[in-house]
Every structure is written in structure tokens, then in C-alpha cells.
């Protein structure tokens, strides 16, 4: 059972940057598609960025060009670098992992169909 632990959230002014981290409990996560999702009150969790085991990526249109996703396999860590943050980026950010999805499919997946989730880290942009 893969456990995911996020960190790096916080409060920042518009135009600022944050880097989120997600540490996986097991090495096998390196074979999974992984991603970051965002949830805001009253809305379904939405895909922000995904990264497959072959390093292919997908981004939501709203963050394209501002966010990057990467991983450090040796540290079992997934990152989300968020630059030029906007108030609409505010939300609870979740790390996710699944062995069965590709990056595009995972972006649009029903969250109930994604196998592993972290506990979330809050990002507030004012």
C-alpha cells in the first residue's frame, strides 16, 4: 500500500511561488502515473498536472506555463513548482498515484478511480 505525504503549502501573495513536495512510502511508485490535484469548496477535485513513469506530462490549461511537475526517484519525491501564482490557484492540493493511468487519462479521471491519495496541503494566494 503506497502512502503519499505532501508538504510545502502555505500562504503567498499573487505573483509569488511555492514548491509542493510529495514523498511516497515505497519505491514502486516510480512505475506509477503521479499527479497533483486541487480541490476548492463546492467543486470536484480537478487535475492540475500529471507525470508518467516515462516522464511524459500533462497540465491543466489554467496552469500551463506557470507550473512544472517533476520527480526525484532517489528521494521517492514528486514536486510541483508553482510560479506566478494567482488567487484562483488557491485550494487544497493533493498528490495522487495510480499504476493504471496515463498522464492525460489521469488528469480527467474521476477521483474515486485513482488508487492512492495524500492528505492534502493548503495553498492560499492573496
mmCIF file of C-alpha atoms in Angstrom:
data_model
loop_
_atom_site.group_PDB
_atom_site.id
_atom_site.type_symbol
_atom_site.label_atom_id
_atom_site.label_comp_id
_atom_site.label_asym_id
_atom_site.label_seq_id
_atom_site.Cartn_x
_atom_site.Cartn_y
_atom_site.Cartn_z
ATOM 1 C CA UNK A 1 0.000 0.000 0.000
ATOM 2 C CA UNK A 2 1.594 3.238 -1.169
ATOM 3 C CA UNK A 3 1.366 6.164 1.214
ATOM 4 C CA UNK A 4 1.820 9.709 -0.008
ATOM 5 C CA UNK A 5 2.704 12.668 2.195
ATOM 6 C CA UNK A 6 2.520 16.213 0.851
ATOM 7 C CA UNK A 7 4.230 19.322 2.168
ATOM 8 C CA UNK A 8 5.132 22.807 1.026
ATOM 9 C CA UNK A 9 1.785 24.541 1.064
ATOM 10 C CA UNK A 10 1.311 27.963 2.574
ATOM 11 C CA UNK A 11 0.134 31.498 2.034
ATOM 12 C CA UNK A 12 1.682 33.666 -0.640
ATOM 13 C CA UNK A 13 0.914 36.893 -2.440
ATOM 14 C CA UNK A 14 -0.151 36.900 -6.053
ATOM 15 C CA UNK A 15 2.880 36.622 -8.313
ATOM 16 C CA UNK A 16 4.793 34.556 -5.784
ATOM 17 C CA UNK A 17 5.998 30.963 -5.928
ATOM 18 C CA UNK A 18 5.662 27.776 -3.929
ATOM 19 C CA UNK A 19 7.036 24.279 -4.359
ATOM 20 C CA UNK A 20 4.960 21.354 -3.197
ATOM 21 C CA UNK A 21 6.545 18.011 -2.378
ATOM 22 C CA UNK A 22 5.033 14.557 -2.140
ATOM 23 C CA UNK A 23 7.025 11.702 -0.634
ATOM 24 C CA UNK A 24 5.984 8.139 -1.438
ATOM 25 C CA UNK A 25 6.442 5.344 1.071
ATOM 26 C CA UNK A 26 7.574 2.758 -1.468
ATOM 27 C CA UNK A 27 9.914 2.596 -4.446
ATOM 28 C CA UNK A 28 7.263 1.027 -6.652
ATOM 29 C CA UNK A 29 5.640 4.405 -7.055
ATOM 30 C CA UNK A 30 8.267 5.052 -9.772
ATOM 31 C CA UNK A 31 6.219 2.810 -12.067
ATOM 32 C CA UNK A 32 3.015 4.726 -11.402
ATOM 33 C CA UNK A 33 1.497 7.739 -13.057
ATOM 34 C CA UNK A 34 1.538 10.504 -10.458
ATOM 35 C CA UNK A 35 -0.101 13.856 -10.290
ATOM 36 C CA UNK A 36 -1.340 16.864 -8.416
ATOM 37 C CA UNK A 37 -4.988 17.687 -7.975
ATOM 38 C CA UNK A 38 -6.675 20.724 -6.492
ATOM 39 C CA UNK A 39 -9.917 20.993 -4.607
ATOM 40 C CA UNK A 40 -11.844 24.127 -3.749
ATOM 41 C CA UNK A 41 -15.085 24.378 -1.737
ATOM 42 C CA UNK A 42 -18.099 23.157 -3.656
ATOM 43 C CA UNK A 43 -16.099 21.801 -6.577
ATOM 44 C CA UNK A 44 -14.856 18.384 -7.528
ATOM 45 C CA UNK A 45 -11.159 17.670 -7.203
ATOM 46 C CA UNK A 46 -9.538 18.643 -10.517
ATOM 47 C CA UNK A 47 -6.321 17.540 -12.157
ATOM 48 C CA UNK A 48 -3.551 20.157 -12.264
ATOM 49 C CA UNK A 49 -0.511 18.274 -13.511
ATOM 50 C CA UNK A 50 0.435 14.653 -14.087
ATOM 51 C CA UNK A 51 3.713 12.852 -14.707
ATOM 52 C CA UNK A 52 4.003 9.339 -16.045
ATOM 53 C CA UNK A 53 6.821 6.864 -15.437
ATOM 54 C CA UNK A 54 8.209 7.691 -18.893
ATOM 55 C CA UNK A 55 8.372 11.373 -17.885
ATOM 56 C CA UNK A 56 5.509 12.442 -20.128
ATOM 57 C CA UNK A 57 3.457 15.227 -18.575
ATOM 58 C CA UNK A 58 0.062 16.867 -18.850
ATOM 59 C CA UNK A 59 -1.047 20.202 -17.406
ATOM 60 C CA UNK A 60 -4.363 21.873 -16.882
ATOM 61 C CA UNK A 61 -4.784 24.812 -19.225
ATOM 62 C CA UNK A 62 -5.113 27.173 -16.270
ATOM 63 C CA UNK A 63 -1.574 26.423 -15.054
ATOM 64 C CA UNK A 64 0.240 25.751 -18.340
ATOM 65 C CA UNK A 65 3.466 27.752 -18.472
ATOM 66 C CA UNK A 66 3.374 28.607 -14.747
ATOM 67 C CA UNK A 67 3.583 25.204 -13.053
ATOM 68 C CA UNK A 68 6.069 22.402 -13.604
ATOM 69 C CA UNK A 69 5.937 18.828 -12.333
ATOM 70 C CA UNK A 70 8.990 16.698 -11.688
ATOM 71 C CA UNK A 71 10.241 13.854 -9.557
ATOM 72 C CA UNK A 72 13.382 12.704 -7.817
ATOM 73 C CA UNK A 73 13.326 8.915 -7.907
ATOM 74 C CA UNK A 74 16.158 8.554 -5.397
ATOM 75 C CA UNK A 75 14.114 10.524 -2.850
ATOM 76 C CA UNK A 76 10.783 8.956 -3.910
ATOM 77 C CA UNK A 77 9.509 12.513 -4.194
ATOM 78 C CA UNK A 78 7.168 14.254 -6.613
ATOM 79 C CA UNK A 79 7.309 18.033 -6.919
ATOM 80 C CA UNK A 80 5.016 20.767 -8.157
ATOM 81 C CA UNK A 81 6.772 24.068 -8.769
ATOM 82 C CA UNK A 82 4.187 26.836 -8.879
ATOM 83 C CA UNK A 83 5.243 30.227 -10.219
ATOM 84 C CA UNK A 84 3.333 33.443 -10.840
ATOM 85 C CA UNK A 85 0.598 32.291 -8.512
ATOM 86 C CA UNK A 86 -2.868 33.763 -8.838
ATOM 87 C CA UNK A 87 -5.719 33.963 -6.316
ATOM 88 C CA UNK A 88 -7.619 31.373 -8.358
ATOM 89 C CA UNK A 89 -4.828 28.885 -7.619
ATOM 90 C CA UNK A 90 -5.994 28.800 -4.021
ATOM 91 C CA UNK A 91 -7.109 25.377 -2.871
ATOM 92 C CA UNK A 92 -6.230 22.132 -1.160
ATOM 93 C CA UNK A 93 -3.611 20.364 -3.251
ATOM 94 C CA UNK A 94 -3.480 16.590 -3.269
ATOM 95 C CA UNK A 95 -0.788 14.245 -4.521
ATOM 96 C CA UNK A 96 -2.081 11.139 -6.290
ATOM 97 C CA UNK A 97 -0.647 7.954 -7.741
ATOM 98 C CA UNK A 98 -2.068 5.151 -9.830
ATOM 99 C CA UNK A 99 -0.461 2.263 -11.722
ATOM 100 C CA UNK A 100 -3.124 2.080 -14.397
ATOM 101 C CA UNK A 101 -3.496 5.573 -15.875
ATOM 102 C CA UNK A 102 -1.580 7.548 -18.440
ATOM 103 C CA UNK A 103 -0.994 11.248 -17.756
ATOM 104 C CA UNK A 104 -3.850 12.541 -19.906
ATOM 105 C CA UNK A 105 -6.316 9.968 -18.620
ATOM 106 C CA UNK A 106 -5.367 10.620 -15.011
ATOM 107 C CA UNK A 107 -5.987 14.352 -15.475
ATOM 108 C CA UNK A 108 -9.606 13.700 -16.346
ATOM 109 C CA UNK A 109 -10.187 10.708 -14.108
ATOM 110 C CA UNK A 110 -12.911 10.523 -11.527
ATOM 111 C CA UNK A 111 -11.029 10.950 -8.236
ATOM 112 C CA UNK A 112 -12.811 7.861 -6.929
ATOM 113 C CA UNK A 113 -10.992 5.844 -9.596
ATOM 114 C CA UNK A 114 -7.491 6.963 -8.592
ATOM 115 C CA UNK A 115 -5.866 4.469 -6.257
ATOM 116 C CA UNK A 116 -3.675 6.483 -3.903
ATOM 117 C CA UNK A 117 -4.020 9.934 -2.360
ATOM 118 C CA UNK A 118 -2.118 12.054 0.104
ATOM 119 C CA UNK A 119 -3.772 14.040 2.848
ATOM 120 C CA UNK A 120 -3.547 17.383 1.048
ATOM 121 C CA UNK A 121 -1.682 20.631 1.611
ATOM 122 C CA UNK A 122 -3.340 24.051 1.573
ATOM 123 C CA UNK A 123 -2.233 26.767 -0.816
ATOM 124 C CA UNK A 124 -3.648 30.262 -0.330
ATOM 125 C CA UNK A 125 -2.882 33.072 -2.755
ATOM 126 C CA UNK A 126 -4.000 36.591 -1.922
#
